[in-house]
Short mmCIF file of C-alpha atoms in Angstrom, two decimals:
data_model
loop_
_atom_site.label_atom_id
_atom_site.label_comp_id
_atom_site.label_asym_id
_atom_site.label_seq_id
_atom_site.Cartn_x
_atom_site.Cartn_y
_atom_site.Cartn_z
CA VAL M 1103 53.40 -44.39 -13.52
CA LYS M 1104 54.41 -40.95 -12.27
CA LYS M 1105 57.80 -41.26 -13.96
CA ARG M 1106 56.02 -42.03 -17.22
CA ARG M 1107 53.72 -39.01 -16.59
CA GLN M 1108 50.73 -41.29 -16.61
CA MET M 1109 47.90 -41.95 -14.20
CA SER M 1110 46.70 -45.25 -12.82
CA PHE M 1111 43.02 -45.97 -12.30
CA GLU M 1112 43.54 -45.74 -8.50
CA GLY M 1113 45.32 -42.40 -8.97
CA PHE M 1114 42.44 -41.14 -11.09
CA ILE M 1115 39.95 -42.09 -8.33
CA ARG M 1116 42.10 -40.33 -5.72
CA TYR M 1117 42.27 -37.25 -7.95
CA MET M 1118 38.48 -37.25 -8.48
CA ASN M 1119 38.02 -37.40 -4.69
CA SER M 1120 40.62 -34.70 -3.95
CA GLU M 1121 40.09 -31.04 -3.10
CA ASP M 1122 41.20 -30.13 -6.65
CA CYS M 1123 37.96 -31.63 -7.93
CA LEU M 1124 35.55 -30.21 -5.34
CA ILE M 1125 32.38 -28.83 -6.90
CA PHE M 1126 32.76 -25.84 -4.51
CA LYS M 1127 34.90 -23.00 -5.94
CA SER M 1128 38.30 -22.99 -4.28
CA ASP M 1129 38.47 -19.17 -3.96
CA HIS M 1130 35.13 -19.14 -2.11
CA ARG M 1131 36.64 -21.34 0.61
CA THR M 1132 38.38 -18.28 2.07
CA VAL M 1133 37.03 -14.80 2.91
CA TYR M 1134 36.97 -13.09 -0.50
CA GLN M 1135 34.15 -10.55 -0.20
CA ASP M 1136 34.49 -6.87 0.77
CA MET M 1137 34.27 -6.87 4.59
CA ASN M 1138 34.20 -3.07 5.00
CA HIS M 1139 30.44 -2.61 4.70
CA PRO M 1140 28.16 -1.85 7.67
CA LEU M 1141 26.63 -4.86 9.44
CA CYS M 1142 23.23 -4.50 7.76
CA ASP M 1143 24.78 -5.24 4.33
CA TYR M 1144 25.45 -8.90 5.23
CA PHE M 1145 23.47 -12.08 5.69
CA ILE M 1146 24.49 -13.24 9.18
CA SER M 1147 24.39 -16.88 10.30
CA SER M 1148 21.89 -16.82 13.20
CA SER M 1149 20.53 -19.26 15.77
CA HIS M 1150 17.22 -19.31 17.67
CA ASN M 1151 17.06 -20.28 21.39
CA THR M 1152 20.68 -21.42 21.07
CA TYR M 1153 20.71 -22.96 24.56
CA LEU M 1154 18.13 -25.61 23.62
CA VAL M 1155 19.30 -28.95 22.22
CA SER M 1156 15.87 -30.58 21.90
CA ASP M 1157 12.27 -29.29 22.01
CA GLN M 1158 11.00 -25.89 23.20
CA LEU M 1159 8.91 -27.03 26.20
CA ILE M 1160 10.48 -29.72 28.40
CA GLY M 1161 13.88 -30.46 26.85
CA PRO M 1162 17.30 -29.70 28.33
CA SER M 1163 19.16 -26.43 28.09
CA ASP M 1164 22.82 -27.17 27.45
CA LEU M 1165 26.08 -25.27 26.92
CA TRP M 1166 26.72 -27.59 23.97
CA GLY M 1167 24.08 -25.60 22.04
CA TYR M 1168 26.43 -22.60 22.06
CA THR M 1169 29.59 -24.62 21.41
CA SER M 1170 28.00 -26.46 18.50
CA ALA M 1171 26.51 -23.33 16.89
CA LEU M 1172 29.81 -21.40 17.15
CA LEU M 1173 31.79 -24.29 15.66
CA LYS M 1174 29.34 -24.25 12.72
CA GLY M 1175 30.17 -20.58 12.12
CA CYS M 1176 27.03 -19.12 13.73
CA ARG M 1177 27.48 -15.40 14.44
CA CYS M 1178 24.24 -14.48 16.26
CA LEU M 1179 23.38 -16.39 19.43
CA GLU M 1180 20.20 -16.03 21.46
CA ILE M 1181 20.29 -15.93 25.26
CA ASP M 1182 17.03 -15.86 27.28
CA CYS M 1183 17.96 -14.46 30.70
CA TRP M 1184 15.93 -14.75 33.92
CA ASP M 1185 16.59 -14.05 37.61
CA GLY M 1186 18.26 -17.00 39.35
CA SER M 1187 19.16 -17.79 42.95
CA ASN M 1188 22.22 -16.28 44.70
CA ASN M 1189 22.00 -13.24 42.39
CA GLU M 1190 23.14 -15.41 39.43
CA PRO M 1191 21.08 -14.92 36.23
CA VAL M 1192 20.01 -18.16 34.50
CA VAL M 1193 19.29 -19.05 30.89
CA TYR M 1194 16.24 -21.09 29.87
CA HIS M 1195 13.00 -20.89 27.85
CA GLY M 1196 10.80 -18.89 30.23
CA HIS M 1197 7.42 -20.23 31.39
CA THR M 1198 8.32 -23.75 30.25
CA LEU M 1199 9.89 -26.81 31.87
CA THR M 1200 13.19 -26.60 30.00
CA SER M 1201 16.19 -26.91 32.34
CA LYS M 1202 18.32 -23.92 33.41
CA ILE M 1203 22.00 -23.08 32.92
CA LEU M 1204 24.00 -20.24 34.49
CA PHE M 1205 24.40 -17.07 32.40
CA HIS M 1206 28.02 -16.77 33.39
CA SER M 1207 28.70 -20.34 32.16
CA VAL M 1208 27.19 -19.38 28.79
CA ILE M 1209 29.49 -16.34 28.58
CA GLN M 1210 32.52 -18.51 29.43
CA VAL M 1211 31.69 -20.95 26.61
CA ILE M 1212 31.15 -18.08 24.16
CA ASP M 1213 34.47 -16.54 25.23
CA LYS M 1214 36.20 -19.87 24.54
CA TYR M 1215 34.63 -20.74 21.17
CA ALA M 1216 33.52 -17.38 19.68
CA PHE M 1217 36.37 -17.06 17.20
CA VAL M 1218 37.36 -20.68 16.48
CA ALA M 1219 35.44 -20.92 13.18
CA SER M 1220 35.45 -17.21 12.25
CA ASP M 1221 37.26 -13.99 13.16
CA TYR M 1222 34.16 -11.89 12.62
CA PRO M 1223 31.91 -10.46 15.35
CA VAL M 1224 29.48 -12.49 17.44
CA VAL M 1225 26.16 -10.85 18.30
CA LEU M 1226 24.57 -11.85 21.61
CA SER M 1227 20.82 -11.42 21.20
CA LEU M 1228 19.59 -11.01 24.78
CA GLU M 1229 15.96 -11.80 25.62
CA ASN M 1230 16.25 -10.01 28.95
CA HIS M 1231 13.73 -10.75 31.73
CA CYS M 1232 16.04 -10.02 34.69
CA SER M 1233 15.67 -7.49 37.50
CA PRO M 1234 18.01 -4.45 37.36
CA LYS M 1235 20.19 -6.03 40.09
CA GLN M 1236 20.82 -9.18 38.04
CA GLN M 1237 21.12 -7.14 34.83
CA GLU M 1238 24.19 -5.54 36.44
CA VAL M 1239 25.63 -9.02 37.02
CA MET M 1240 25.01 -9.75 33.32
CA ALA M 1241 26.82 -6.53 32.39
CA GLU M 1242 29.87 -7.49 34.48
CA TYR M 1243 30.11 -10.86 32.72
CA SER M 1244 29.48 -9.40 29.26
CA TYR M 1245 31.81 -6.39 29.19
CA TYR M 1246 33.76 -6.15 25.90
CA CYS M 1247 35.12 -3.23 23.85
CA LEU M 1248 33.09 -2.40 20.73
CA THR M 1249 33.88 -0.53 17.48
CA SER M 1250 32.15 0.19 14.14
CA PHE M 1251 32.39 -1.35 10.63
CA LEU M 1252 32.56 -5.08 10.11
CA GLN M 1253 36.30 -5.32 9.33
CA ALA M 1254 37.01 -3.25 12.47
CA LEU M 1255 34.73 -5.53 14.50
CA LYS M 1256 36.91 -8.63 14.10
CA PHE M 1257 37.21 -10.59 17.37
CA LYS M 1258 34.51 -8.43 19.00
CA ILE M 1259 31.33 -9.39 20.86
CA LEU M 1260 28.26 -7.19 20.24
CA VAL M 1261 25.43 -7.10 22.77
CA LYS M 1262 21.93 -6.88 21.26
CA ASN M 1263 19.48 -5.69 23.91
CA LYS M 1264 17.13 -2.87 24.90
CA LYS M 1265 18.87 0.45 25.51
CA VAL M 1266 18.09 3.56 27.58
CA GLY M 1267 18.62 6.79 25.62
CA THR M 1268 21.12 7.35 22.82
CA ILE M 1269 24.58 5.94 22.00
CA GLU M 1270 26.08 9.36 22.77
CA GLU M 1271 24.60 9.44 26.29
CA GLY M 1272 25.90 5.95 26.94
CA MET M 1273 29.40 6.84 25.68
CA LEU M 1274 29.53 9.82 28.06
CA ARG M 1275 28.87 7.43 30.95
CA ARG M 1276 31.54 4.90 29.88
CA ASN M 1277 34.11 6.10 32.42
CA LEU M 1278 31.60 6.83 35.19
CA ASP M 1279 30.41 4.37 37.80
CA SER M 1280 26.75 3.71 36.98
CA HIS M 1281 26.46 0.84 39.48
CA GLY M 1282 22.93 0.67 40.88
CA GLU M 1283 21.56 3.21 38.40
CA THR M 1284 18.61 2.34 36.17
CA GLY M 1285 16.68 3.96 33.34
CA GLU M 1286 13.11 3.41 32.25
CA ILE M 1287 11.74 2.21 28.93
CA SER M 1288 8.03 2.17 28.14
CA ASP M 1289 6.71 -1.34 27.58
CA LEU M 1290 5.50 -0.40 24.12
CA GLU M 1291 9.08 0.26 23.09
CA ASN M 1292 10.50 -2.57 25.19
CA MET M 1293 8.06 -5.38 24.37
CA SER M 1294 9.62 -8.30 22.56
CA ASP M 1295 7.98 -9.54 19.37
CA GLU M 1296 8.16 -12.96 20.98
CA ASP M 1297 5.32 -11.86 23.29
CA GLU M 1298 2.90 -11.59 20.35
CA SER M 1299 -0.10 -13.75 21.14
CA ASP M 1300 -0.28 -15.40 17.73
CA GLU M 1301 3.42 -16.39 17.88
CA ARG M 1302 3.69 -17.89 21.37
CA ALA M 1303 2.36 -21.35 22.26
CA PRO M 1304 1.24 -21.79 25.90
CA LEU M 1305 2.83 -24.65 27.80
CA PHE M 1306 -0.43 -25.61 29.49
CA PRO M 1307 -3.41 -24.95 27.15
CA ARG M 1308 -6.70 -23.95 28.79
CA ASN M 1309 -9.50 -26.50 28.92
CA ASP M 1310 -12.51 -26.24 26.59
CA SER M 1311 -14.84 -24.58 29.11
CA SER M 1312 -12.42 -21.72 29.79
CA LYS M 1313 -11.87 -21.41 26.06
CA ARG M 1314 -15.61 -21.11 25.46
CA LYS M 1315 -15.83 -18.40 28.13
CA SER M 1316 -12.94 -16.50 26.59
CA GLU M 1317 -14.57 -16.65 23.18
CA GLN M 1318 -17.63 -14.87 24.59
CA LYS M 1319 -15.56 -11.93 25.88
CA PRO M 1320 -15.47 -8.68 23.90
CA PRO M 1321 -12.31 -8.13 21.85
CA ALA M 1322 -9.25 -6.95 23.77
CA PRO M 1323 -8.42 -3.24 23.62
CA PRO M 1324 -5.60 -2.19 21.26
CA ARG M 1325 -2.24 -3.48 22.44
CA LYS M 1326 -0.82 0.03 22.51
CA LYS M 1327 -3.04 1.05 25.42
CA ALA M 1328 -2.48 -2.22 27.26
CA LYS M 1329 1.31 -1.90 27.26
CA MET M 1330 2.15 1.46 28.79
CA LYS M 1331 3.82 0.46 32.07
CA LYS M 1332 7.54 1.18 32.48
CA THR M 1333 10.37 -1.35 32.60
CA LYS M 1334 13.65 -0.68 34.39
CA ILE M 1335 16.94 -1.36 32.62
CA ALA M 1336 20.29 -1.30 34.45
CA LEU M 1337 22.45 1.44 32.90
CA ALA M 1338 25.53 -0.79 33.17
CA LEU M 1339 23.88 -3.29 30.78
CA SER M 1340 22.24 -0.63 28.62
CA ASP M 1341 25.58 1.07 27.99
CA LEU M 1342 27.08 -2.13 26.56
CA VAL M 1343 24.62 -1.85 23.67
CA ILE M 1344 26.20 0.19 20.87
CA TYR M 1345 25.45 -0.97 17.31
CA THR M 1346 22.72 -3.51 18.01
CA LYS M 1347 19.94 -1.85 19.96
CA SER M 1348 16.71 -3.87 20.02
CA GLU M 1349 13.78 -1.78 18.87
CA LYS M 1350 10.13 -2.89 18.77
CA PHE M 1351 8.93 -3.12 15.18
CA VAL M 1352 5.78 -1.08 14.59
CA SER M 1353 5.60 -0.62 10.80
CA PHE M 1354 7.88 0.07 7.84
CA GLU M 1355 6.62 3.69 7.77
CA HIS M 1356 7.35 4.15 11.49
CA SER M 1357 10.89 2.73 11.10
CA LEU M 1358 11.66 4.95 8.11
CA ALA M 1359 10.56 8.05 10.03
CA ASN M 1360 11.96 7.24 13.49
CA GLN M 1361 14.46 4.38 13.55
CA LYS M 1362 18.22 4.92 13.87
CA CYS M 1363 20.71 2.91 11.79
CA TYR M 1364 21.99 1.09 14.91
CA GLU M 1365 18.49 -0.05 15.94
CA ASN M 1366 17.44 -3.61 15.05
CA ASN M 1367 14.04 -5.30 14.79
CA SER M 1368 12.86 -8.83 15.51
CA ILE M 1369 9.82 -10.08 13.57
CA GLY M 1370 8.08 -13.44 13.97
CA GLU M 1371 7.94 -15.70 10.91
CA THR M 1372 4.12 -15.47 10.52
CA ARG M 1373 4.09 -11.69 10.45
CA ALA M 1374 7.23 -11.56 8.29
CA ARG M 1375 5.69 -13.97 5.77
CA LYS M 1376 2.69 -11.63 5.39
CA PHE M 1377 5.10 -8.75 4.67
CA VAL M 1378 6.93 -10.85 2.05
CA LYS M 1379 3.59 -11.56 0.36
CA HIS M 1380 1.97 -8.12 0.56
CA SER M 1381 4.74 -5.52 1.15
CA ALA M 1382 7.91 -7.04 -0.33
CA ASN M 1383 9.30 -3.77 -1.73
CA GLU M 1384 8.88 -1.98 1.62
CA PHE M 1385 10.47 -4.99 3.34
CA VAL M 1386 13.53 -4.81 1.02
CA SER M 1387 13.78 -1.06 1.65
CA HIS M 1388 13.62 -1.69 5.41
CA THR M 1389 16.34 -4.40 5.44
CA SER M 1390 18.63 -2.20 3.32
CA ARG M 1391 18.68 0.20 6.29
CA PHE M 1392 18.15 -1.86 9.45
CA ILE M 1393 19.26 -5.26 10.72
CA THR M 1394 16.15 -7.45 10.83
CA ARG M 1395 15.97 -10.72 12.75
CA ILE M 1396 13.35 -13.36 11.90
CA TYR M 1397 12.55 -16.06 14.46
CA PRO M 1398 10.37 -19.22 14.43
CA LYS M 1399 6.76 -19.01 15.63
CA GLY M 1400 6.02 -20.22 19.16
CA THR M 1401 3.89 -23.12 17.95
CA ARG M 1402 7.05 -24.85 16.67
CA THR M 1403 7.32 -26.64 20.02
CA THR M 1404 9.30 -29.55 18.51
CA SER M 1405 12.00 -27.07 17.36
CA SER M 1406 11.03 -27.45 13.71
CA ASN M 1407 12.25 -24.80 11.26
CA TYR M 1408 10.77 -22.60 8.52
CA ASN M 1409 12.34 -22.21 5.06
CA PRO M 1410 14.95 -19.44 5.49
CA GLN M 1411 15.13 -18.73 1.74
CA GLU M 1412 11.92 -16.67 1.66
CA PHE M 1413 13.40 -14.19 4.17
CA TRP M 1414 16.87 -14.04 2.58
CA ASN M 1415 15.01 -13.12 -0.63
CA VAL M 1416 13.96 -9.79 0.95
CA GLY M 1417 17.35 -9.10 2.56
CA CYS M 1418 16.69 -10.15 6.18
CA GLN M 1419 20.11 -10.37 7.82
CA MET M 1420 19.47 -12.59 10.86
CA VAL M 1421 17.21 -15.45 9.79
CA ALA M 1422 17.34 -17.46 13.03
CA LEU M 1423 16.89 -21.24 12.96
CA ASN M 1424 16.91 -24.04 15.54
CA PHE M 1425 20.42 -25.35 14.85
CA GLN M 1426 19.74 -28.59 16.75
CA THR M 1427 17.12 -29.76 14.23
CA PRO M 1428 18.43 -31.42 11.04
CA GLY M 1429 16.50 -31.22 7.79
CA VAL M 1430 16.21 -29.27 4.54
CA GLN M 1431 16.04 -25.89 6.33
CA MET M 1432 19.35 -26.37 8.16
CA GLU M 1433 20.90 -27.83 4.99
CA LEU M 1434 20.02 -24.57 3.19
CA GLN M 1435 21.46 -22.59 6.11
CA ASN M 1436 24.69 -24.60 6.12
CA GLY M 1437 24.96 -24.40 2.32
CA LYS M 1438 24.48 -20.64 2.18
CA PHE M 1439 27.13 -20.00 4.80
CA LEU M 1440 29.73 -22.24 3.18
CA ASP M 1441 30.32 -19.11 1.09
CA ASN M 1442 32.92 -16.45 1.96
CA GLY M 1443 35.15 -18.91 3.79
CA GLY M 1444 32.41 -20.06 6.17
CA CYS M 1445 32.97 -16.89 8.24
CA GLY M 1446 29.23 -16.49 8.99
CA TYR M 1447 28.88 -13.23 7.03
CA VAL M 1448 27.86 -13.21 3.36
CA LEU M 1449 27.59 -9.88 1.51
CA LYS M 1450 24.07 -9.28 0.25
CA PRO M 1451 23.60 -8.63 -3.50
CA GLU M 1452 23.72 -4.94 -4.40
CA PHE M 1453 19.97 -4.84 -5.16
CA LEU M 1454 19.28 -5.77 -1.49
CA ARG M 1455 21.70 -3.12 -0.17
CA LYS M 1456 20.53 -0.04 -2.12
CA HIS M 1457 17.95 2.12 -0.35
CA ASP M 1458 16.15 2.95 -3.61
CA SER M 1459 15.97 -0.65 -4.87
CA THR M 1460 12.70 -1.69 -6.52
CA PHE M 1461 13.53 -5.41 -6.30
CA THR M 1462 10.91 -7.85 -5.07
CA PRO M 1463 11.21 -11.67 -5.12
CA GLN M 1464 7.86 -11.99 -6.91
CA ASN M 1465 8.77 -9.51 -9.67
CA VAL M 1466 12.53 -9.39 -10.23
CA GLY M 1467 12.22 -7.21 -13.33
CA ARG M 1468 15.44 -5.47 -14.35
CA TYR M 1469 17.37 -7.22 -11.58
CA SER M 1470 17.20 -10.52 -13.45
CA LYS M 1471 20.55 -11.80 -14.74
CA PRO M 1472 19.47 -15.13 -16.28
CA MET M 1473 22.01 -17.92 -16.06
CA SER M 1474 21.83 -21.16 -18.01
CA LEU M 1475 22.89 -24.11 -15.91
CA SER M 1476 23.58 -27.57 -17.24
CA ILE M 1477 24.27 -30.44 -14.82
CA ARG M 1478 25.51 -33.76 -16.13
CA LEU M 1479 24.90 -36.43 -13.54
CA ILE M 1480 27.41 -39.18 -14.36
CA SER M 1481 27.65 -41.67 -11.52
CA GLY M 1482 27.81 -42.34 -7.80
CA HIS M 1483 30.70 -43.84 -5.85
CA GLN M 1484 30.21 -45.95 -2.71
CA LEU M 1485 26.90 -44.47 -1.59
CA PRO M 1486 26.01 -45.24 2.04
CA PRO M 1487 23.76 -48.28 2.52
CA SER M 1488 20.10 -47.65 3.19
CA ASN M 1489 18.95 -47.80 6.82
CA LEU M 1490 15.93 -49.74 5.63
CA SER M 1491 17.86 -52.28 3.56
CA LYS M 1492 19.46 -55.43 4.99
CA THR M 1493 21.99 -55.51 2.15
CA ASN M 1494 23.81 -52.77 0.25
CA LYS M 1495 21.41 -53.24 -2.65
CA ALA M 1496 19.97 -49.73 -2.56
CA ASP M 1497 17.97 -48.37 -5.51
CA PRO M 1498 19.42 -44.81 -5.64
CA LEU M 1499 18.03 -41.74 -7.36
CA VAL M 1500 19.18 -38.12 -7.28
CA HIS M 1501 17.06 -34.98 -6.88
CA ILE M 1502 18.55 -31.67 -8.08
CA GLU M 1503 16.76 -28.71 -6.50
CA ILE M 1504 17.12 -24.94 -6.94
CA TYR M 1505 16.11 -22.62 -4.07
CA GLY M 1506 15.85 -18.90 -4.69
CA VAL M 1507 13.20 -16.36 -5.72
CA PRO M 1508 9.81 -18.01 -6.47
CA GLU M 1509 10.45 -18.01 -10.22
CA ASP M 1510 13.67 -20.02 -9.71
CA GLN M 1511 12.25 -22.64 -7.32
CA THR M 1512 12.39 -25.97 -9.17
CA LYS M 1513 13.15 -29.67 -8.70
CA LYS M 1514 14.23 -32.38 -11.12
CA LYS M 1515 15.04 -36.01 -10.46
CA SER M 1516 17.03 -38.77 -12.10
CA SER M 1517 15.96 -42.27 -12.97
CA VAL M 1518 16.31 -45.03 -10.35
CA ILE M 1519 19.33 -47.37 -10.60
CA LYS M 1520 18.27 -50.77 -9.31
CA SER M 1521 20.33 -52.65 -6.68
CA ASN M 1522 23.54 -50.61 -6.92
CA ALA M 1523 24.82 -48.29 -4.20
CA LEU M 1524 28.45 -49.14 -4.95
CA SER M 1525 28.74 -47.54 -8.40
CA PRO M 1526 25.38 -46.41 -9.80
CA ARG M 1527 25.63 -44.82 -13.26
CA TRP M 1528 23.05 -42.37 -14.62
CA ASP M 1529 24.60 -40.39 -17.52
CA GLU M 1530 21.74 -37.89 -17.49
CA THR M 1531 21.78 -34.14 -18.19
CA PHE M 1532 19.55 -31.57 -16.47
CA SER M 1533 19.11 -27.98 -17.66
CA PHE M 1534 17.94 -24.98 -15.66
CA THR M 1535 17.52 -21.25 -16.29
CA VAL M 1536 18.04 -19.21 -13.11
CA GLN M 1537 16.77 -15.62 -13.10
CA VAL M 1538 18.48 -14.37 -9.90
CA PRO M 1539 21.63 -16.50 -9.44
CA GLU M 1540 22.89 -14.21 -6.62
CA LEU M 1541 20.19 -15.59 -4.30
CA ALA M 1542 20.03 -19.17 -5.57
CA LEU M 1543 21.18 -22.33 -3.78
CA ILE M 1544 21.51 -25.72 -5.47
CA ARG M 1545 20.86 -28.92 -3.53
CA PHE M 1546 21.79 -32.46 -4.57
CA TYR M 1547 19.70 -34.95 -2.65
CA VAL M 1548 20.21 -38.74 -2.90
CA GLU M 1549 17.55 -41.27 -1.90
CA ASP M 1550 17.01 -45.01 -1.94
CA GLU M 1551 13.66 -45.88 -3.50
CA ILE M 1552 12.12 -48.30 -1.01
CA SER M 1553 8.72 -48.38 -2.71
CA LEU M 1554 6.70 -46.24 -5.09
CA VAL M 1555 5.51 -44.12 -2.14
CA ALA M 1556 8.50 -44.19 0.27
CA ASN M 1557 12.16 -43.29 -0.08
CA ASP M 1558 15.07 -43.37 2.40
CA PHE M 1559 17.50 -40.43 2.70
CA LEU M 1560 21.11 -41.35 1.79
CA GLY M 1561 22.83 -37.96 1.64
CA GLN M 1562 22.78 -34.38 0.35
CA TYR M 1563 25.01 -31.47 -0.55
CA THR M 1564 23.87 -27.83 -0.76
CA LEU M 1565 25.88 -24.83 -1.96
CA PRO M 1566 25.33 -21.34 -3.39
CA LEU M 1567 24.82 -21.47 -7.17
CA LEU M 1568 27.58 -18.90 -7.73
CA SER M 1569 30.00 -21.06 -5.72
CA LEU M 1570 29.54 -23.92 -8.20
CA SER M 1571 32.70 -24.79 -10.16
CA LYS M 1572 32.38 -25.40 -13.89
CA GLY M 1573 33.90 -28.50 -15.41
#
């Protein structure tokens, strides 16, 4: 057939299943974006409590959490550090029954796998609860050279932690022996957002009688007054922090007036969601200047995830998810970071990078670039059998979903093809108008209709709308 410049049916099937026919744009499979912007101009693939591989309360901590996340292109890992025996810091979810792993084992795994999936920098987000003595041990294990813009940061590890004083003061100490020296940070500045009472679920809830007593107490004094004690930070660890200094978030006004470009904030999902709803323009202005990390609320004890799209919509760079938990949220995460060669860094649209942007997800205004999208759903080919079916006689249907700004959120579904998972044929066309294609993801989701009220998941594929090939 080749000699006759023809194609057999089998050849046609092989061609349709080949990389030449992938729906994902071929030039987006490699790094194609400008990588010379500062870190805050990128969406960064980020993990929450990376050491956990199950729930948040009693499950195991495991090095595989770090290996798995890094192999998926994750570029921001979280490490909760506590004092361990024999002067060896340990990693686990503090005040819970999760198991413990050695900090130095975590660093060894990160050293081995950091740059397998991507050349671009890995940020170690330290939740540091160690004494100054064990902080120095952490510093010894974590020492790496650091530089500035993203392209120059290839193959570098960045330490995200609290810092004593300025970058300049730390640089002056670089060649001095600061062993045993500590600096002090006020708890107001040092307190992690993860200590917020409405975000953290207690492992052992109080009984009803104690709860009733607590309800009768007068309201607590303002947190500012209650958090003025000092915390000691080992200078050896502090001086490793260059471009990713953790800074307590107070307000957008406070950040604009006081925060440095190398200072980062962490905000819990509940508080961040209120900002998206009531202060979206200030939120966009903030994320155009400062790296902002969003993390799941403490009541997500089963390691469930929030929808990351609502925080990408306002430019949050590090939208941290529980990578061990499959579902729509991780499918959106994986789909978004397929872009730009899967390197874990995706350049934000210009309207989320400009300091004077007036963009908000609820009112896109002049930033709308409407795109007409037409999807012709032709057929399926050897769909997996349903877990709930004894035969391969699935009744498949396809959902096509758009995730993006609220105006673009939409779902459409095909008809059901009865008793055919081998070669179901739909021949249906779906039309969409997308106002902000730069932020939109498209998700194809295939189900087996078991009954009128229950369907079984067969498979899905999610990708950025602008990475969709025509044809």
